[in-house]
PDB file of C-alpha atoms in Angstrom:
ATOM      1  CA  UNK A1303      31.849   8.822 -84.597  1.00 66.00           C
ATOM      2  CA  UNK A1304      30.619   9.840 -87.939  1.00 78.00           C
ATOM      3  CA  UNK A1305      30.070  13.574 -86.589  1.00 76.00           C
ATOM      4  CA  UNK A1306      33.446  13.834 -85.677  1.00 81.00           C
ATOM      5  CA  UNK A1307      34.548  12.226 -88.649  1.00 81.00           C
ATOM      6  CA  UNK A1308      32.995  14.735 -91.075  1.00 83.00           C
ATOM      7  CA  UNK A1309      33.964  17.348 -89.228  1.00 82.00           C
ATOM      8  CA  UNK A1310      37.837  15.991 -90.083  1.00 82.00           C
ATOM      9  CA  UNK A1311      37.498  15.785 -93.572  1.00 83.00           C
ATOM     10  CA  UNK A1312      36.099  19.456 -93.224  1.00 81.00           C
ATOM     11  CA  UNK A1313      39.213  20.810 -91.443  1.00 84.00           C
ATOM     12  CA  UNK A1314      41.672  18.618 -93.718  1.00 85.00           C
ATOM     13  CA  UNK A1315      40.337  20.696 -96.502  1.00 86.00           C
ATOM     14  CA  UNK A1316      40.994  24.061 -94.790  1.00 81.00           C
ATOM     15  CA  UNK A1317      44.023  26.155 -95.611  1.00 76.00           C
ATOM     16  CA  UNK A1318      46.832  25.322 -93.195  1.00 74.00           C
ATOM     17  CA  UNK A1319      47.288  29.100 -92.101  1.00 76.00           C
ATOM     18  CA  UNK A1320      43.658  28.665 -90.826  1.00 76.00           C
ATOM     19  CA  UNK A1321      44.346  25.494 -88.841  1.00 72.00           C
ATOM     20  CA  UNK A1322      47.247  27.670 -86.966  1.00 70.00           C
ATOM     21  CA  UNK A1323      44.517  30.125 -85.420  1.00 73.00           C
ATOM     22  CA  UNK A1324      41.896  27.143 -85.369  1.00 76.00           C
ATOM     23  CA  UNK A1325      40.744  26.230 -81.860  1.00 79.00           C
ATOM     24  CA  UNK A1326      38.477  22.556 -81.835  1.00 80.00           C
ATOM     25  CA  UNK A1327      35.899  22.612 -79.413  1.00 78.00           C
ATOM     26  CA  UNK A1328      33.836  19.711 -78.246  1.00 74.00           C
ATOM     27  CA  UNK A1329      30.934  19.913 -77.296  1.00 68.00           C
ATOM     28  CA  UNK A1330      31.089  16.199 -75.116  1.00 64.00           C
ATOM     29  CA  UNK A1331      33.075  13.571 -75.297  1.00 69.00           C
ATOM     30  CA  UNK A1332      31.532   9.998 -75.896  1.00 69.00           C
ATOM     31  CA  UNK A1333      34.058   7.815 -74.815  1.00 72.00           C
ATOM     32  CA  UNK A1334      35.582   6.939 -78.465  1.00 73.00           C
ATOM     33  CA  UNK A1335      38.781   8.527 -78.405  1.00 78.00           C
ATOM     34  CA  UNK A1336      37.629  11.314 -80.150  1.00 81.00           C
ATOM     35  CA  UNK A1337      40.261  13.979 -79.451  1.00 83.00           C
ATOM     36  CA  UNK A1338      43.029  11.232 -80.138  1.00 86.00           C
ATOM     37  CA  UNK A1339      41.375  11.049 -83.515  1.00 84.00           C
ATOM     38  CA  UNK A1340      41.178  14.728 -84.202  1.00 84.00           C
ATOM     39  CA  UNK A1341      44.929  15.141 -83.387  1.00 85.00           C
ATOM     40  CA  UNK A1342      45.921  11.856 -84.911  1.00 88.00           C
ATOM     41  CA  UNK A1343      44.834  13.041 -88.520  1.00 84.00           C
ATOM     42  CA  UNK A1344      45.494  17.123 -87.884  1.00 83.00           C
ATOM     43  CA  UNK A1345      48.512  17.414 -85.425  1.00 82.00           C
ATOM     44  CA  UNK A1346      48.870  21.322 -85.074  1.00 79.00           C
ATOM     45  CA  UNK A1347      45.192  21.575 -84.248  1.00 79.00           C
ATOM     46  CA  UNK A1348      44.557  23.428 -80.837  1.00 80.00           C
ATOM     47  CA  UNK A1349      42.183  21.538 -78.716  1.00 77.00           C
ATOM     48  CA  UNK A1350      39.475  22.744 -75.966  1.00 79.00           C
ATOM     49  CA  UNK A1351      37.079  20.643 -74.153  1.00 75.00           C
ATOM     50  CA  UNK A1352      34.144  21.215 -72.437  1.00 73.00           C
ATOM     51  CA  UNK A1353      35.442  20.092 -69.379  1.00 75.00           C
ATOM     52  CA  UNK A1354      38.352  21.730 -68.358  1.00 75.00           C
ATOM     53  CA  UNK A1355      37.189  24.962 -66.375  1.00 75.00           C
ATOM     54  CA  UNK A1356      40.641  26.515 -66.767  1.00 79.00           C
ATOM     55  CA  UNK A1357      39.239  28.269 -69.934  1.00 76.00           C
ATOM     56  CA  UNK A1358      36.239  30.687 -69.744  1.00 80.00           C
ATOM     57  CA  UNK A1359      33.961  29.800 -72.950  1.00 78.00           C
ATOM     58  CA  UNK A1360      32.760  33.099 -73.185  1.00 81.00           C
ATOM     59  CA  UNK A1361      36.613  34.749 -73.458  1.00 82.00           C
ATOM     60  CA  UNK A1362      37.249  32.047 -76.139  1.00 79.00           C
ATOM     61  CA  UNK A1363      34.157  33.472 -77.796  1.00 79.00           C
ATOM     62  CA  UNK A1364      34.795  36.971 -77.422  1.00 83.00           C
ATOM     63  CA  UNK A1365      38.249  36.765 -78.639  1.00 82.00           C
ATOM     64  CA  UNK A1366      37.274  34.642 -81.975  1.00 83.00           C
ATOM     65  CA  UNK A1367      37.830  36.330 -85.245  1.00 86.00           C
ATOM     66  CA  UNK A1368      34.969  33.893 -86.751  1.00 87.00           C
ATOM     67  CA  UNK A1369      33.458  30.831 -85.097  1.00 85.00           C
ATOM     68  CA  UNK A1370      32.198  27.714 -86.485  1.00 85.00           C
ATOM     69  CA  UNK A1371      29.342  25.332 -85.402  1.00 85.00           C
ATOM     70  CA  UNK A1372      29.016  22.101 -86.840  1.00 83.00           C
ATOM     71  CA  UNK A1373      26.122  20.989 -84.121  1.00 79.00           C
ATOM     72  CA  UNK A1374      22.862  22.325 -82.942  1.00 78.00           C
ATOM     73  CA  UNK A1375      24.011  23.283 -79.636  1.00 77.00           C
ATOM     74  CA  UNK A1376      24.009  25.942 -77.475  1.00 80.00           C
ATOM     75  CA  UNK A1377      27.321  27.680 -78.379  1.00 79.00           C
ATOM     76  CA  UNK A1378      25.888  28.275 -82.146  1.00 80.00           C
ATOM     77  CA  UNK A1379      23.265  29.958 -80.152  1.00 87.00           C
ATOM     78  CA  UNK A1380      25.582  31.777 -77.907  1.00 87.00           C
ATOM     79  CA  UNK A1381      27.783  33.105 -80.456  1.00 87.00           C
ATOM     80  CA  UNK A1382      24.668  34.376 -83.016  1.00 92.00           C
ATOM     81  CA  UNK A1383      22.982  35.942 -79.703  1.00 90.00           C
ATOM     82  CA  UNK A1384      26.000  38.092 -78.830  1.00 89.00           C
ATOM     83  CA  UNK A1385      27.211  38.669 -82.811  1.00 93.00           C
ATOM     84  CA  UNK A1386      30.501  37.688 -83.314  1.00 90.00           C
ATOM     85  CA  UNK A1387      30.948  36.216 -86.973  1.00 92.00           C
ATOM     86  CA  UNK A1388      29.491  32.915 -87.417  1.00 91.00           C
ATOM     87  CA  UNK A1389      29.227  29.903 -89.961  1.00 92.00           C
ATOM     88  CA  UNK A1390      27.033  27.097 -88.895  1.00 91.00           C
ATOM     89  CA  UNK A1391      28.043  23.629 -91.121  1.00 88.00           C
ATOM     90  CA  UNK A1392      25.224  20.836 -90.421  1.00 87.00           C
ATOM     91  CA  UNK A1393      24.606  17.270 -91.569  1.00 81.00           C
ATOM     92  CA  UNK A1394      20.920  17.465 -92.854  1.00 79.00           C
ATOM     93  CA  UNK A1395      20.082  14.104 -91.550  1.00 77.00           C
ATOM     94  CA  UNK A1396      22.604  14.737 -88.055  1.00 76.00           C
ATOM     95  CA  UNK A1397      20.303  17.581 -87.196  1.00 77.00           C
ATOM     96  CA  UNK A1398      17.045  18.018 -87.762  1.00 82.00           C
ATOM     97  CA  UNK A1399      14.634  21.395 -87.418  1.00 88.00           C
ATOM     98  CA  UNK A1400      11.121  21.266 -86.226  1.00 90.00           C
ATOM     99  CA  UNK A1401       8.668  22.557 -88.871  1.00 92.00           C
ATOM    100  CA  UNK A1402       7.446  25.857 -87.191  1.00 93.00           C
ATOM    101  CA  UNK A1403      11.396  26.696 -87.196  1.00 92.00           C
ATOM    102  CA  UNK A1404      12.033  25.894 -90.621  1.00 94.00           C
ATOM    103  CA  UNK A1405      11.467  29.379 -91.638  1.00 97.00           C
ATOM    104  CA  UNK A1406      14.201  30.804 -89.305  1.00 96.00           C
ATOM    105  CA  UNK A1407      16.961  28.360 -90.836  1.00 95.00           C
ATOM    106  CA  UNK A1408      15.884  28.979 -93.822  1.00 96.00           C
ATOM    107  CA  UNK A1409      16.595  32.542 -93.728  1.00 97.00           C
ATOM    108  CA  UNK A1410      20.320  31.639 -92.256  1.00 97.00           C
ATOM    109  CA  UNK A1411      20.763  29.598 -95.074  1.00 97.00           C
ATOM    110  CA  UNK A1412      19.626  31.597 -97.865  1.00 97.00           C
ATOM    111  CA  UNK A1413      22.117  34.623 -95.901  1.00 97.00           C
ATOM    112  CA  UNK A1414      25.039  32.730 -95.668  1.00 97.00           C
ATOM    113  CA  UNK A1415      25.162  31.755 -92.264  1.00 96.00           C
ATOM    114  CA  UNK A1416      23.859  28.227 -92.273  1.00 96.00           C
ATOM    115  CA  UNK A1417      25.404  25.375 -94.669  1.00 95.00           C
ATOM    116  CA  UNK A1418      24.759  22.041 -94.953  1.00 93.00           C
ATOM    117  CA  UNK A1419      26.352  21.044 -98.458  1.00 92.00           C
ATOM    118  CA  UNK A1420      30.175  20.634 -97.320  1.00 90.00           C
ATOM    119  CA  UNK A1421      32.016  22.454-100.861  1.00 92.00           C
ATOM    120  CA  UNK A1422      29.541  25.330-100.361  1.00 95.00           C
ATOM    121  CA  UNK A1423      30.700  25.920 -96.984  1.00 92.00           C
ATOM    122  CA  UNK A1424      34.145  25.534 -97.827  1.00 91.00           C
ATOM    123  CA  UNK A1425      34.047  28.285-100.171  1.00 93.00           C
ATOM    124  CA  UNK A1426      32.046  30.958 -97.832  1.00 94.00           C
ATOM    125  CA  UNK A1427      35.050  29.964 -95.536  1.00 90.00           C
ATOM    126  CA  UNK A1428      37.341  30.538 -97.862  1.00 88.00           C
ATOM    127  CA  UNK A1429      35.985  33.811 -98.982  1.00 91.00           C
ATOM    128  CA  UNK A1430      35.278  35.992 -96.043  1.00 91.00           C
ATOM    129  CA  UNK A1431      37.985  33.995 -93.911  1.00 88.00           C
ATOM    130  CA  UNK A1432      40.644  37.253 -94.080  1.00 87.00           C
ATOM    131  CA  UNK A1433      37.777  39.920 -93.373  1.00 91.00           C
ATOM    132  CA  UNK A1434      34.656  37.835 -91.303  1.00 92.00           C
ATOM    133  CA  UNK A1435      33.082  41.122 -90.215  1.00 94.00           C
ATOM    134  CA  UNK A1436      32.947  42.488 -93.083  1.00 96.00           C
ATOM    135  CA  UNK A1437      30.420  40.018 -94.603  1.00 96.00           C
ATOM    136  CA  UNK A1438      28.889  39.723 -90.606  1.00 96.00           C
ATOM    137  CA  UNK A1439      28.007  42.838 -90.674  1.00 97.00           C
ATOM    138  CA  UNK A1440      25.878  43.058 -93.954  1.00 97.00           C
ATOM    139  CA  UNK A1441      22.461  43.806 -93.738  1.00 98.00           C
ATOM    140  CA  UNK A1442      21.576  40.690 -95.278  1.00 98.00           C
ATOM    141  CA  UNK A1443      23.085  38.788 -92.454  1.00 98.00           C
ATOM    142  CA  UNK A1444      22.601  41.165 -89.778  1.00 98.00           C
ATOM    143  CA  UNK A1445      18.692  40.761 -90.947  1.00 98.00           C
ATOM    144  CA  UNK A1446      18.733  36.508 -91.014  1.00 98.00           C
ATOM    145  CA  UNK A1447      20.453  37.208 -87.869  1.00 96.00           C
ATOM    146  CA  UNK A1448      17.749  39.469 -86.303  1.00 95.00           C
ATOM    147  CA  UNK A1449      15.079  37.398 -87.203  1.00 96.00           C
ATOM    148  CA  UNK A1450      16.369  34.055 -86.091  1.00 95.00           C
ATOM    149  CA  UNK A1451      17.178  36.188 -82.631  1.00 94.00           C
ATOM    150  CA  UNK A1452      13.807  37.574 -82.352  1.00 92.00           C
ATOM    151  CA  UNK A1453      12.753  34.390 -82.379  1.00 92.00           C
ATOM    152  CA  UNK A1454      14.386  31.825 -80.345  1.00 89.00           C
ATOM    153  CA  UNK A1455      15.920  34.595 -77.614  1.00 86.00           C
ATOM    154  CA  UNK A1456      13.714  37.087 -74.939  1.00 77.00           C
ATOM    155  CA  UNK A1457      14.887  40.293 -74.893  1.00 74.00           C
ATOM    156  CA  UNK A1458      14.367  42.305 -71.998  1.00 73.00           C
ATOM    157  CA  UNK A1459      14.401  46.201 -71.004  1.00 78.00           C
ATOM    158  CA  UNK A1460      13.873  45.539 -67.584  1.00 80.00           C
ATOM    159  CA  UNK A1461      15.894  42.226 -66.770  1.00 77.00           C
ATOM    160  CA  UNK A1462      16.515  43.708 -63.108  1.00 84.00           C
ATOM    161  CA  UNK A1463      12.847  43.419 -62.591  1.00 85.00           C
ATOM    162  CA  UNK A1464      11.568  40.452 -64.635  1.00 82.00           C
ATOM    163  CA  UNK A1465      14.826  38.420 -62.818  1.00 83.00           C
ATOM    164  CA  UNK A1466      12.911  39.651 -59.107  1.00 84.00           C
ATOM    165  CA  UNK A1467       9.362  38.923 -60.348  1.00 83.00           C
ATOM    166  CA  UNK A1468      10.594  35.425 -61.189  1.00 84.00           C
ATOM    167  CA  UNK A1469      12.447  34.921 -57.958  1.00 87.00           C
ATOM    168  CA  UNK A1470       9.579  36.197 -56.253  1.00 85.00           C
ATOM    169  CA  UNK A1471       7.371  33.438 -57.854  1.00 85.00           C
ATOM    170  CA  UNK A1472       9.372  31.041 -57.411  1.00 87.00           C
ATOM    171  CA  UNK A1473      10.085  31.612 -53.637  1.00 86.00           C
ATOM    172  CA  UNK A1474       5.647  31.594 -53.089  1.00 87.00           C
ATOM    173  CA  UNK A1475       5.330  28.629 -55.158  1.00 84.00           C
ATOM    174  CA  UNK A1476       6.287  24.884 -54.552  1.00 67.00           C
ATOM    175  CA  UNK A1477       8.283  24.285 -58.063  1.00 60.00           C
TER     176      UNK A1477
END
């Protein structure tokens, strides 16, 4: 798998003391051995997979110092929606962006959040690694941030309501 692949010749490069607190999630699992592969080529690698139920996705989110996405998934979503330090490394030609949402990863690029050159990434890791929410929390990112969020997410003052009003449409209507 050539995702998977890249994504190994990412974490090869990283610091070793990184690895130790590095946790490898995958998104799915195709069938190609993948997590043999990934432990294979970096042994003290901690693994967690989709799958097993035993670990609550949100606590592994909540207690991450700084997360990495290297897919267009819903956990880089997840984890830029409820702010906890995040780097998102893409393959150009692995993910593609629709036009009218160009603008919105552009402005995650040009902060520092989004990365699709691997050296480039490598050294934002590199450099906010000891001190993520430090460079999170800059108003530059905070803004890319914002406006990506504003975006792509609904907000709500009144979720208790707007939650009913759907239920309530949903129970008079055949959907």
């Amino acid at each position: 798998n050539t995702h998977i692949n890249k994504n190994i010749n990412f974490l090869k490069k990283l610091d070793s003391k990184h690895l130790d607190n590095l946790i490898y999630r995958f998104h799915v699992q195709y069938g190609y051995n993948e997590v043999l592969d990934v432990v294979n080529q970096i042994p003290n690698i901690k693994i967690s997979l989709r799958e097993d139920t035993s670990v609550d996705f949100y606590n592994l989110l909540f207690d991450s110092k700084l997360i990495i996405n290297t897919s267009d998934y819903t956990a880089n979503l997840q984890s830029i929606l409820i702010n906890i330090p995040t780097l998102w490394y893409w393959d150009k030609e692995y993910h593609t962006i629709k036009q009218d949402s160009q603008v919105y990863y552009d402005k995650l690029h040009k902060s520092g959040i989004l990365f699709y050159d691997e050296n480039l990434f490598l050294e934002k890791f590199n450099k906010i690694s000891s001190n993520p929410l430090e460079w999170w929390l800059s108003k530059e990112v905070q803004d890319a941030r914002e406006f990506f969020c504003n975006n792509f997410f609904k907000k709500s003052d009144n979720i208790e309501k707007e939650i009913y009003n759907i239920s309530k449409y949903v129970a008079n209507n055949e959907i």
